Structure formats: structure tokens, C-alpha cells
Coordinates of C-alpha atoms and ligand atoms in Angstrom, one line a residue:
X23 CA 39.9 -22.6 -10.0
X24 CA 36.0 -21.3 -9.4
X25 CA 34.8 -18.0 -8.9
X26 CA 30.8 -17.8 -6.6
X27 CA 27.6 -17.8 -7.5
X28 CA 25.5 -15.2 -5.6
X29 CA 21.6 -15.5 -5.1
X30 CA 20.2 -12.4 -4.5
X31 CA 17.0 -11.1 -3.7
X32 CA 16.3 -8.1 -5.7
X33 CA 12.8 -7.7 -4.0
X34 CA 9.5 -6.9 -5.1
X35 CA 10.2 -3.9 -8.0
X36 CA 10.7 -0.6 -6.6
X37 CA 14.2 -0.3 -6.8
X38 CA 14.8 1.4 -3.7
X39 CA 13.9 -1.9 -1.6
X40 CA 17.0 -3.4 -2.8
X41 CA 19.3 -4.6 0.5
X42 CA 21.9 -2.3 0.8
X43 CA 24.7 -6.0 0.5
X44 CA 22.3 -6.9 -2.8
X45 CA 23.4 -3.7 -3.6
X46 CA 27.1 -4.1 -3.3
X47 CA 27.0 -7.2 -5.3
X48 CA 25.5 -5.8 -7.8
X49 CA 28.8 -3.6 -8.4
X50 CA 30.9 -6.4 -8.2
X51 CA 29.3 -8.7 -10.1
X52 CA 31.5 -10.3 -13.5
X53 CA 28.1 -11.4 -14.6
X54 CA 24.8 -11.0 -14.0
X55 CA 21.6 -13.3 -14.8
X56 CA 18.5 -12.3 -14.1
X57 CA 14.7 -12.6 -14.4
X58 CA 11.6 -10.9 -15.9
X59 CA 10.1 -9.4 -12.7
X60 CA 13.6 -7.9 -12.0
X61 CA 13.2 -4.0 -12.2
X62 CA 15.7 -3.7 -14.7
X63 CA 16.7 0.3 -13.7
X64 CA 18.8 -2.4 -10.4
X65 CA 21.3 -3.6 -13.4
X66 CA 22.6 -0.1 -13.9
X67 CA 24.4 0.0 -10.5
X68 CA 27.1 -3.1 -12.6
X69 CA 30.1 -2.0 -13.7
X70 CA 30.7 -1.3 -17.6
X71 CA 32.4 -4.5 -17.8
X72 CA 29.7 -6.6 -16.6
X73 CA 27.9 -8.8 -18.6
X74 CA 24.2 -9.7 -18.5
X75 CA 22.3 -12.4 -19.1
X76 CA 18.3 -12.5 -19.4
X77 CA 17.4 -15.4 -18.5
X78 CA 13.1 -14.3 -18.3
X79 CA 10.3 -16.5 -18.6
X80 CA 8.0 -14.7 -20.8
X81 CA 4.0 -15.8 -19.3
X82 CA 3.3 -16.4 -22.9
X83 CA 6.7 -18.0 -24.1
X84 CA 8.5 -21.3 -24.1
X85 CA 10.6 -20.7 -20.9
X86 CA 14.3 -21.1 -20.8
X87 CA 14.6 -24.9 -19.0
X88 CA 15.7 -24.2 -15.8
X89 CA 18.7 -27.0 -15.9
X90 CA 20.0 -24.5 -18.1
X91 CA 20.0 -21.9 -16.2
X92 CA 21.9 -23.4 -13.5
X93 CA 23.9 -24.8 -16.1
X94 CA 25.2 -21.0 -16.9
X95 CA 25.3 -20.3 -13.4
X96 CA 28.0 -23.7 -13.4
X97 CA 29.5 -22.5 -16.6
X98 CA 30.1 -18.4 -15.8
X99 CA 31.4 -19.4 -12.1
X100 CA 33.7 -21.9 -13.8
X101 CA 35.4 -19.0 -15.8
X102 CA 36.6 -17.6 -12.2
X103 CA 33.6 -15.2 -11.9
X104 CA 31.5 -13.6 -9.4
X105 CA 27.8 -14.4 -10.3
X106 CA 24.9 -12.4 -9.3
X107 CA 22.0 -14.4 -10.1
X108 CA 19.0 -12.2 -9.3
X109 CA 15.8 -13.5 -8.4
X110 CA 12.1 -10.9 -7.8
X111 CA 11.8 -11.3 -4.4
X112 CA 13.2 -13.6 -2.4
X113 CA 15.5 -16.1 -3.7
X114 CA 13.8 -18.6 -1.7
X115 CA 9.8 -17.9 -2.1
X116 CA 9.1 -20.2 -5.3
X117 CA 12.5 -18.7 -7.3
X118 CA 13.8 -22.1 -7.7
X119 CA 16.7 -20.7 -5.2
X120 CA 16.6 -23.9 -3.0
X121 CA 17.7 -25.4 -6.5
X122 CA 19.7 -23.7 -8.0
X123 CA 22.1 -23.9 -5.4
X124 CA 21.8 -28.1 -5.0
X125 CA 23.0 -28.1 -8.1
X126 CA 25.9 -25.1 -7.8
X127 CA 26.7 -27.1 -3.9
X128 CA 26.7 -30.7 -6.4
X129 CA 29.4 -29.0 -8.7
X130 CA 31.4 -27.5 -5.9
X131 CA 31.0 -23.9 -6.6
X132 CA 31.1 -21.8 -3.8
X133 CA 27.8 -20.0 -3.1
X134 CA 25.9 -17.7 -0.6
X135 CA 22.3 -15.7 -0.6
X136 CA 21.2 -12.1 -0.3
X137 CA 17.3 -13.0 0.9
X138 CA 15.4 -9.8 -0.2
X139 CA 12.2 -8.4 0.3
X140 CA 9.5 -11.0 -0.8
X141 CA 6.7 -9.6 -3.1
X142 CA 3.8 -11.8 -0.5
X143 CA 5.3 -9.7 2.4
X144 CA 6.4 -6.2 0.6
X145 CA 4.2 -6.8 -2.3
X146 CA 1.5 -6.7 -0.1
X147 CA 2.4 -3.9 2.1
X148 CA 2.4 -1.6 -0.6
X149 CA -0.6 -1.8 -1.8
X150 CA -1.6 -0.9 2.1
X151 CA -2.1 -4.8 3.8
X152 CA -0.5 -5.9 6.8
X153 CA 0.3 -9.9 6.3
X154 CA -0.7 -9.8 10.0
X155 CA -2.9 -8.5 12.7
X156 CA -3.8 -8.8 15.9
X157 CA -7.2 -8.4 15.9
X158 CA -7.8 -10.6 12.5
X159 CA -4.7 -12.8 11.2
X160 CA -2.0 -14.4 13.3
X161 CA -0.5 -16.3 10.8
X162 CA -0.3 -16.1 6.9
X163 CA 0.1 -18.7 3.9
X164 CA 2.6 -18.3 0.4
X165 CA 1.3 -20.7 -1.5
X166 CA 2.0 -21.7 -5.1
X167 CA -1.1 -20.8 -7.7
X168 CA 0.7 -22.7 -10.4
X169 CA -1.7 -25.8 -10.5
X170 CA -0.3 -28.5 -13.1
X171 CA -3.3 -29.6 -15.3
X172 CA -5.4 -32.6 -13.2
X173 CA -3.0 -33.1 -10.4
X174 CA -3.6 -30.3 -7.6
X175 CA -1.2 -31.0 -5.1
X176 CA -3.1 -29.0 -3.0
X177 CA -5.1 -29.7 0.6
X178 CA -7.8 -27.4 0.0
X179 CA -9.6 -29.0 3.2
X180 CA -6.7 -27.7 5.2
X181 CA -6.7 -24.7 3.3
X182 CA -9.6 -23.7 3.9
X183 CA -9.8 -24.2 7.6
X184 CA -6.7 -22.1 8.0
X185 CA -8.5 -18.9 9.6
X186 CA -4.9 -17.0 9.1
X187 CA -4.3 -15.2 5.5
X188 CA -3.4 -17.0 2.4
X189 CA -1.4 -15.3 -0.3
X190 CA -1.2 -17.2 -3.7
X191 CA 1.6 -16.4 -6.0
X192 CA 2.1 -17.7 -9.9
X193 CA -2.4 -17.9 -9.6
X194 CA -4.0 -15.3 -11.9
X195 CA -4.5 -17.5 -14.6
X196 CA -6.3 -20.3 -12.0
X197 CA -8.1 -17.5 -9.8
X198 CA -11.5 -18.7 -10.3
X199 CA -10.4 -22.2 -9.8
X200 CA -8.6 -20.7 -5.9
X201 CA -11.9 -19.3 -4.9
X202 CA -14.6 -21.9 -5.6
X203 CA -12.3 -24.8 -4.1
X204 CA -11.6 -21.8 -0.8
X205 CA -15.7 -22.0 -0.9
X206 CA -16.6 -25.7 -1.6
X207 CA -14.1 -26.9 0.8
X208 CA -15.8 -24.5 3.6
X209 CA -14.3 -20.8 3.9
X210 CA -16.8 -18.1 3.9
X211 CA -17.7 -16.7 0.8
X212 CA -18.3 -13.1 2.4
X213 CA -14.1 -13.5 2.8
X214 CA -12.3 -10.6 1.9
X215 CA -9.7 -10.8 -1.3
X216 CA -7.7 -8.6 -2.8
X217 CA -6.0 -9.0 -6.1
X218 CA -2.5 -6.8 -6.4
X219 CA -1.2 -6.3 -10.0
X220 CA 3.0 -5.2 -10.0
X221 CA 3.1 -4.2 -6.5
X222 CA 5.6 -1.2 -5.4
X223 CA 6.3 -0.7 -9.0
X224 CA 4.6 2.8 -10.4
X225 CA 2.0 0.6 -12.4
X226 CA 0.7 -1.5 -9.7
X227 CA -2.9 -1.5 -9.4
X228 CA -5.3 -3.2 -6.9
X229 CA -8.5 -5.1 -7.0
X230 CA -10.6 -5.7 -3.7
X231 CA -14.1 -7.6 -3.2
X232 CA -14.7 -10.8 -1.8
X233 CA -14.5 -15.0 -2.3
X234 CA -17.4 -14.2 -4.9
X235 CA -17.1 -10.8 -5.8
X236 CA -12.8 -10.3 -6.3
X237 CA -13.4 -13.0 -10.3
X238 CA -15.6 -10.6 -12.0
X239 CA -14.1 -8.0 -10.9
X240 CA -10.9 -8.6 -11.5
X241 CA -11.3 -9.6 -15.3
X242 CA -13.5 -6.3 -15.4
X243 CA -10.4 -4.3 -14.6
X244 CA -8.5 -6.2 -17.0
X245 CA -5.6 -6.8 -14.1
X246 CA -2.9 -10.0 -15.0
X247 CA 0.0 -11.0 -13.9
X248 CA 2.4 -11.0 -12.2
X249 CA -0.3 -10.8 -9.2
X250 CA -0.7 -11.3 -5.7
X251 CA -4.2 -12.4 -4.6
X252 CA -4.8 -12.3 -1.3
X253 CA -7.8 -14.3 1.1
X254 CA -8.6 -12.7 4.6
X255 CA -9.4 -9.7 6.4
X256 CA -6.5 -7.9 6.1
X257 CA -7.6 -6.7 3.1
X258 CA -10.0 -4.5 5.1
X259 CA -7.7 -2.2 6.7
X260 CA -6.5 -1.3 3.1
X261 CA -8.1 1.4 3.4
X262 CA -6.4 3.5 7.1
X263 CA -2.8 1.9 5.8
X264 CA -2.5 2.4 1.7
X265 CA -0.2 4.8 1.8
X266 CA 1.6 3.8 -1.9
X267 CA -0.8 4.5 -4.0
X268 CA -1.7 8.1 -1.9
X269 CA 1.4 9.4 -3.3
X270 CA 0.8 12.4 -5.2
X271 CA 2.9 11.4 -8.2
X272 CA 1.9 7.0 -8.1
X273 CA 1.1 5.8 -11.4
X274 CA 3.3 8.0 -13.3
X275 CA 6.0 7.0 -15.3
X276 CA 8.4 9.6 -16.0
X277 CA 11.3 10.0 -18.8
X278 CA 14.2 11.2 -17.7
X279 CA 16.6 12.1 -21.2
X280 CA 20.1 11.7 -19.1
X281 CA 22.4 15.3 -19.7
X282 CA 25.3 14.5 -17.6
X283 CA 26.4 11.6 -15.7
X284 CA 25.8 10.6 -12.0
X285 CA 22.7 10.6 -9.3
X286 CA 19.4 12.8 -10.8
X287 CA 18.1 14.7 -7.9
X288 CA 14.8 15.0 -10.2
X289 CA 14.8 11.2 -10.7
X290 CA 15.3 11.0 -6.3
X291 CA 12.7 13.6 -6.1
X292 CA 10.0 12.0 -8.7
X293 CA 10.7 8.5 -6.8
X294 CA 10.0 10.1 -3.6
X295 CA 6.6 11.0 -4.8
X296 CA 5.7 7.5 -5.4
X297 CA 6.3 7.7 -9.4
X298 CA 8.4 5.7 -11.6
X299 CA 11.6 7.2 -13.0
X300 CA 13.2 5.2 -16.8
X301 CA 16.8 6.9 -16.6
X302 CA 16.7 6.5 -20.6
X303 CA 19.5 7.1 -22.3
X304 CA 21.5 7.3 -19.6
X305 CA 25.2 7.9 -18.7
X306 CA 27.8 6.2 -18.6
X307 CA 31.4 7.8 -18.1
X308 CA 34.8 6.9 -19.7
X309 CA 37.8 7.7 -18.4
X310 CA 40.3 8.8 -20.9
X311 CA 43.5 7.6 -19.9
X312 CA 46.3 9.3 -22.3
X313 CA 48.7 9.9 -18.9
X314 CA 51.1 11.3 -21.4
X315 CA 49.2 14.6 -21.6
X316 CA 48.2 13.8 -17.5
X317 CA 52.1 14.0 -16.7
X318 CA 53.0 16.9 -19.9
X319 CA 49.7 19.0 -17.5
X320 CA 51.1 18.4 -14.5
X321 CA 55.1 19.2 -15.4
X322 CA 53.5 22.8 -16.8
X323 CA 50.6 23.9 -13.4
X324 CA 53.1 26.3 -12.3
X325 CA 52.4 28.2 -16.2
X326 CA 48.6 28.1 -15.6
X327 CA 46.4 31.3 -13.5
X328 CA 43.7 29.2 -13.7
X329 CA 41.6 25.7 -14.0
X330 CA 38.2 25.6 -15.5
X331 CA 37.0 22.4 -13.9
X332 CA 33.8 21.7 -16.1
X333 CA 31.4 19.1 -14.2
X334 CA 32.1 17.7 -10.7
X335 CA 33.7 14.2 -12.6
X336 CA 36.4 16.4 -14.1
X337 CA 37.4 16.9 -10.6
X338 CA 37.4 13.4 -9.4
X339 CA 39.4 12.6 -12.4
X340 CA 42.0 15.6 -12.3
X341 CA 42.6 14.8 -8.4
X342 CA 43.1 11.3 -8.7
X343 CA 45.8 11.9 -11.4
X344 CA 47.2 14.6 -9.3
X345 CA 47.6 11.9 -6.6
X346 CA 49.0 8.9 -9.3
X347 CA 51.5 10.9 -10.3
X348 CA 52.5 11.8 -6.5
X349 CA 51.5 14.4 -6.6
X350 CA 48.7 16.5 -4.3
X351 CA 46.3 20.5 -3.7
X352 CA 49.6 21.6 -3.3
X353 CA 50.3 21.4 -6.2
X354 CA 47.5 24.0 -6.8
X355 CA 48.0 26.7 -5.0
X356 CA 48.7 30.3 -6.2
X357 CA 45.8 28.8 -9.4
X358 CA 42.7 30.1 -9.3
X359 CA 40.0 27.6 -9.1
X360 CA 36.8 28.2 -11.5
X361 CA 33.3 25.6 -10.6
X362 CA 31.1 25.4 -13.4
X363 CA 28.0 24.3 -11.9
X364 CA 26.9 24.0 -8.0
X365 CA 28.2 20.2 -8.0
X366 CA 31.4 21.1 -9.1
X367 CA 31.8 23.3 -6.3
X368 CA 31.0 20.8 -4.1
X369 CA 33.2 18.6 -5.2
X370 CA 35.7 20.8 -5.0
X371 CA 35.2 21.1 -1.2
X372 CA 35.2 17.4 -0.8
X373 CA 38.7 17.6 -1.7
X374 CA 39.5 20.7 0.8
X375 CA 39.5 23.1 -2.1
X376 CA 37.5 26.0 -2.4
X377 CA 36.9 27.3 -5.7
X378 CA 37.6 30.9 -6.2
X379 CA 34.5 31.7 -8.8
X380 CA 31.1 30.0 -9.8
X381 CA 29.7 29.7 -13.4
X382 CA 26.2 28.4 -13.1
X383 CA 25.9 27.3 -16.1
X384 CA 28.4 25.3 -19.1
X385 CA 27.5 28.0 -20.9
X386 CA 30.2 30.4 -23.2
X387 CA 28.4 33.5 -22.2
X388 CA 28.0 33.6 -18.8
X389 CA 31.2 31.9 -17.9
X390 CA 33.2 35.2 -20.0
X391 CA 30.4 37.0 -18.1
X392 CA 31.9 35.5 -14.5
X393 CA 35.6 34.8 -15.9
X394 CA 36.1 37.6 -18.1
X395 CA 37.9 40.2 -15.4
X396 CA 40.1 37.5 -14.7
X397 CA 41.8 37.1 -18.0
X398 CA 44.6 39.2 -20.3
X399 CA 45.7 38.7 -23.8
X400 CA 48.3 35.5 -22.5
X401 CA 46.5 34.4 -19.4
X402 CA 47.7 30.8 -19.2
X403 CA 44.1 29.0 -18.5
X404 CA 43.0 25.2 -18.2
X405 CA 39.9 23.9 -19.2
X406 CA 39.3 20.1 -17.6
X407 CA 36.1 18.4 -18.2
X408 CA 34.8 15.7 -20.9
X409 CA 36.2 15.2 -24.2
X410 CA 33.5 17.0 -25.7
X411 CA 32.9 19.6 -22.9
X412 CA 36.5 20.9 -23.3
X413 CA 36.2 21.3 -27.3
X414 CA 33.0 23.1 -27.0
X415 CA 34.2 25.2 -24.4
X416 CA 37.7 25.8 -26.0
X417 CA 36.3 26.6 -29.4
X418 CA 33.3 29.3 -28.2
X419 CA 35.8 31.2 -25.5
X420 CA 38.0 31.6 -28.3
X421 CA 40.8 34.0 -27.5
X422 CA 39.3 35.3 -24.7
X423 CA 42.6 33.4 -22.5
X424 CA 45.1 31.2 -24.3
X425 CA 43.2 28.0 -23.2
X426 CA 44.6 24.5 -22.8
X427 CA 42.1 21.7 -22.9
X428 CA 42.5 18.8 -20.2
X429 CA 40.2 16.0 -21.4
X430 CA 39.5 13.7 -18.9
X431 CA 37.1 11.2 -19.9
X432 CA 34.1 10.7 -22.6
X433 CA 30.5 9.9 -21.8
X434 CA 28.8 7.5 -23.0
X435 CA 25.0 7.5 -24.3
X436 CA 23.5 4.0 -22.7
X437 CA 20.7 2.3 -24.4
X438 CA 21.1 -0.9 -24.2
X439 CA 17.3 -2.2 -23.4
X440 CA 15.4 -0.6 -26.0
X441 CA 12.7 2.0 -24.3
X442 CA 8.9 1.4 -24.7
X443 CA 7.5 5.3 -25.3
X444 CA 3.9 4.1 -24.8
X445 CA 4.3 3.5 -21.1
X446 CA 5.3 7.3 -20.4
X447 CA 3.2 10.0 -19.0
X448 CA 5.5 12.6 -19.9
X449 CA 9.2 13.0 -20.2
X450 CA 11.1 15.8 -18.4
X451 CA 14.1 17.6 -20.1
X452 CA 15.9 19.2 -17.8
X453 CA 18.3 20.7 -20.6
X454 CA 19.6 21.2 -23.8
X455 CA 21.4 18.2 -23.8
X456 CA 19.1 15.8 -22.5
X457 CA 16.7 16.7 -25.6
X458 CA 19.8 15.9 -28.4
X459 CA 20.8 13.3 -25.9
X460 CA 17.0 11.2 -26.6
X461 CA 16.1 12.2 -29.8
X462 CA 19.9 10.7 -31.0
X463 CA 19.2 7.2 -29.8
X464 CA 15.2 7.3 -31.3
X465 CA 14.4 5.8 -34.8
X466 CA 12.4 8.5 -36.6
X467 CA 9.4 5.9 -36.3
X468 CA 9.5 6.9 -32.1
X469 CA 10.9 10.7 -32.8
X470 CA 7.0 11.6 -34.6
X471 CA 6.0 9.2 -31.2
X472 CA 7.5 12.2 -29.3
X473 CA 4.7 14.8 -31.3
X474 CA 1.4 12.5 -29.3
X475 CA 3.6 13.2 -25.9
X476 CA 3.4 15.3 -23.4
X477 CA 6.8 17.2 -23.1
X478 CA 7.5 19.6 -20.2
X479 CA 10.9 21.8 -20.7
X480 CA 12.9 23.6 -17.4
X481 CA 13.1 26.6 -18.7
X482 CA 13.0 28.5 -22.3
X483 CA 16.5 27.5 -23.3
X484 CA 15.5 23.7 -23.1
X485 CA 12.2 25.2 -25.1
X486 CA 13.8 26.2 -28.1
X487 CA 15.7 23.1 -28.2
X488 CA 12.8 21.3 -28.2
X489 CA 11.4 23.3 -31.1
X490 CA 14.2 23.4 -33.1
X491 CA 13.6 19.2 -33.2
X492 CA 9.9 20.0 -34.8
X493 CA 8.3 19.2 -31.6
X494 CA 5.6 21.2 -29.5
X495 CA 6.5 21.7 -25.5
X496 CA 3.4 20.7 -23.5
X497 CA 4.9 23.3 -20.2
X498 CA 7.5 24.7 -19.5
X499 CA 9.1 24.6 -15.6
X500 CA 8.3 28.8 -14.2
X501 CA 11.9 29.1 -12.5
X502 CA 14.7 27.4 -14.4
X503 CA 15.0 25.2 -11.8
X504 CA 14.4 20.7 -11.5
X505 CA 12.2 21.6 -8.6
X506 CA 10.5 23.5 -10.9
X507 CA 9.9 21.0 -13.1
X508 CA 8.8 18.7 -10.2
X509 CA 5.8 20.7 -9.3
X510 CA 4.6 20.8 -13.4
X511 CA 4.6 17.4 -12.7
X512 CA 2.4 17.3 -9.5
X513 CA 0.2 20.2 -11.4
X514 CA -0.3 17.9 -14.0
X515 CA -1.0 14.9 -11.7
X516 CA -3.7 17.7 -9.5
X517 CA -1.9 18.0 -6.9
X518 CA 0.3 20.8 -5.2
X519 CA 3.7 20.2 -4.2
X520 CA 4.6 19.3 -0.7
X521 CA 5.9 21.8 1.6
Ligands
LIG12 N1 11.0 -14.8 -4.7 C1 9.4 -13.7 -5.7 C2 8.4 -14.9 -5.9 C3 8.8 -15.8 -7.7 S1 7.0 -16.6 -8.1 C4 9.9 -13.4 -4.3 O1 9.5 -13.8 -3.6 O2 8.1 -12.5 -4.8 C5 6.6 -15.2 -9.1 C6 5.1 -14.5 -8.9 O3 6.1 -13.4 -7.6 C7 4.6 -13.8 -9.7 O4 3.2 -14.6 -10.4 C8 4.2 -13.4 -8.7 O5 2.0 -13.6 -8.2 C9 4.0 -12.6 -7.3 N2 4.8 -11.6 -7.6 C10 6.6 -11.5 -7.9 N3 7.0 -10.0 -7.6 C11 5.5 -9.3 -8.0 C12 4.7 -8.2 -8.4 N4 5.7 -7.0 -8.5 N5 3.9 -8.0 -7.6 C13 2.6 -8.7 -8.1 N6 3.3 -10.4 -8.2 C14 4.5 -10.6 -7.8

């Protein structure tokens, strides 16, 4: 039986510019075959079992032949898999998506297409350039700049005559010849032009000029591929429409080592302010399937006076286990529920359960302070959390009550893509665990490199852990809160926190 191939557009670069349908397919994929310009952050959304096949074409390396890529798609689909062919921008805009579709059609493999935001339009929007405008451009033309030596297929006479916006993709090495041809065939030499490198990513750079000056300016700024070349008066609107490059954290790339699995609020806030975040190492949850332990705990549930939930994930997995065993919330009646962390409390609420006690952090001292009043010799309390949480808490809380551990999952550090430390402006440590996680995955050489980087810390405890590793804290947040860390990032960028 044959699977299916979906040609999916990944958008111009910023992760948020993916369509809802594309995200759904990435989350369901058995295999993702992806290109160089696809933002790797999008791949994090895949299932743990999903296989990744990189078929990127490095500009200076021998590319994987198109026929081979098409063969990979056919072979994978024939193994009854859902194959996502993830391509930058829109799959049919110079993405060779049409050819891939033809091959799949010939092989009798079902396929569909999820259009994407093309860099030709969306990328330019991020540089403050609208492709059309009532006053100056009533059409736009997207043209390949990838001109084969000696056989220029472009009809320059017609192109130069168009008064719409001209957009060249894959044209960076041909920029001088593009400008010369347009002028030679009659386009005004003072026609505005711009080049946008890495559009919509935090490293986006834009250079503007006209057909006579743009080449020198691009060379001077050392701007290269991937780049969009745009010719036309719409470029002049950039002064008014340039929202992205004016964002407070624009061009700031932050390394954010994860402390725990799940959504990172801080990452979302940095991105919203125009910065780019790499979550490294990431953390994946691996559910533990010790049914026997779960069943034993559920059978003796009435004996427990208290359940301590160490994380939101623990709540979800516990309730799932309860339901799978044919029980529900009523089995928890009369049991005191303690939530460690706000997110844990909120998760309980989602399941219709109110936490009796909220403990701000997973620190034995704080937990003891909050709970000791309820604990006597012989109080039976269940610790539900990750393998590490339950072992640590049982150890640290010692004989304060009679603890039983229910490890529900394991946290696995995600490091399959190596990280290049040189591209980051700062590292934000949001807890001691984030420090430990990063150091555990870096080589000795990379650890040494951290010494010359700006290490930002959320608070005194995290700073202590950083220093214990022989590293220096560049700045510490005033209050041990993510917002306070964000304020430090903004100050570093010469901005103040927007109210
Ligand atoms: N299907 C893609 C284009 C693929 S061809 C799309 O719709 O956007 C690859 C070319 O696209 C690159 O050489 C470059 O010219 C352009 N490109 C793609 N993403 C880009 C980006 N983020 N910034 C600048 N140029 C980009």
C-alpha cells in the first residue's frame, strides 16, 4: 500500500509564518524531507518517531540531484508513510515542486500541496517593501536570477519595459548582470532597488540604492545568499513600512537552553519583540509505561492523604492513567492536591481540579515550608513527576512524611542538530537546570567558548550554578522572573520594556 506525499511550504523563514495546515502535517509526519532554507525550529514540532531527511543544497557544495530527491519521496511513500516535503517559501515558486508532483503522479502516489508564504512577497514585506502599491506598482513579476552560463533565457527587453515591481530570486551572484541588463535595455538607471538577505529571520539585512549603486553597496555590506533582489519605486516606501527591522530585539539571536519540556513563554516574548530564539538543548518527554506501578498506585489511592504534582506534564499523564484504568477525578476525592509551579496548578484546573496548595518552585525547602503543617509521622504522600523529580524529591524531603514515588515520564535532552555558538548575541539561563542541561551537551571546547559570551541569569540561584561551572554572569535579572530577564535583554539592546 502506498502512503502519501504532501508538498508543504514552510514560509520565508520566521517560524510563525507557517500555515496552520502545514503545522498539522509536520505534527503528523512519518518522514520530513527538508531543504536548507527551512527554519530548523519548525522541525521541533514533529513527533519523536518522525524521521528527518535533509536534502539541502549548500550553495558551494554539490547538490543532491533533483532526481534523487524525487526518488526518496517515491521510496518513502511506498513504505506506506506520510511524507512531508518541506520547502522554503511556497513549494511552487522556484521550488521545483511542480517536478516533484509530476514524478509522484507518474508513480501513482497520492499527493497534495500546502501553499506557503513565498519569500518573494512575505520576505519583502518584512523589509518594509510592499510588492504592489496604487501609486507606483500595478503589477509584480517574480523572476529567476539563476541564469545559466552563456544561455540567458530572460527576455531583457520585455523585462526592462515592465513598470511593475521586479523581484529576482536566486540572483545574488548575478546582481551586476541583472542591473546592467535592465539599464542597457531601457530601465531608468535611477530606478530604486533593494537587496534583502535572510528575510524575516533575525539576521535579516537590507540594502537600498538604485540600479547604478546597489551592487557596490551590497558588496560593501558583504551581503550574500539567500537574498531577494527587488527593483521598483515600492522600495521607497520602506522608510514608512519597515516594522520588522524597527522591532526592539531585531537582529538579536538568543540561545535559550530549556529547563523543562513544554511551551517557553520567554521564547514567545523574545520572538514577539523581533528577536530570534534557539532552544538548545530542547527537551522531549518520554512517557514511562509502567502500567503495573500505576495500577498499584491507583488501587491504593484511598490510603494517600496528599498527591504532590511536580509538573503540568505529571498532571496530564496521571489523569490519563486514571482514565485508562476506568476511573476519573472522583477517585481523588478527599486527597489534598499540591501543585509545584503555576503551570501545574493551571493544568489541574483544566481537568476540573483545584490545587489545595501551590508551591512556587521545586525546591525541597520551599515545599517543606508550604506543606510541613500538614505532614505528620506516617502521612502518606504520593510524588507524581518525572523520573528525576520524584527521585530527587523523595531524597530531599526525606522522612518529613511517608513518600511514595510515581515516576510518569522521563525528560530527554534534544541535541540532534549541533549548535553554532558564534551566532548568538546572548545566552539566557532561566534556571539552574537550564545551565546544567546546556553544559551537559557541550564539548569542552564549546564550554570554553561560553566564557566569551554574554551569559544572562534569571536570579541568584541560577547565577550561583553558572559560577560553579567556572563561568561569569554578565548580567542578572532584578527579580527572578522571565519578564525581568526580558527587560535585561531589552536594556542590552538599548530599549526599554514596552508597557
Ligand atoms: N520557494 C521559495 C523560493 C525557493 S528558490 C519561496 O517561495 O520563497 C530559493 C531562493 O529564494 C533563494 O535563492 C533566495 O533568492 C530566495 N529566498 C528564499 N527564502 C529567502 C529568505 N528568507 N531571504 C531571502 N531570500 C530568500
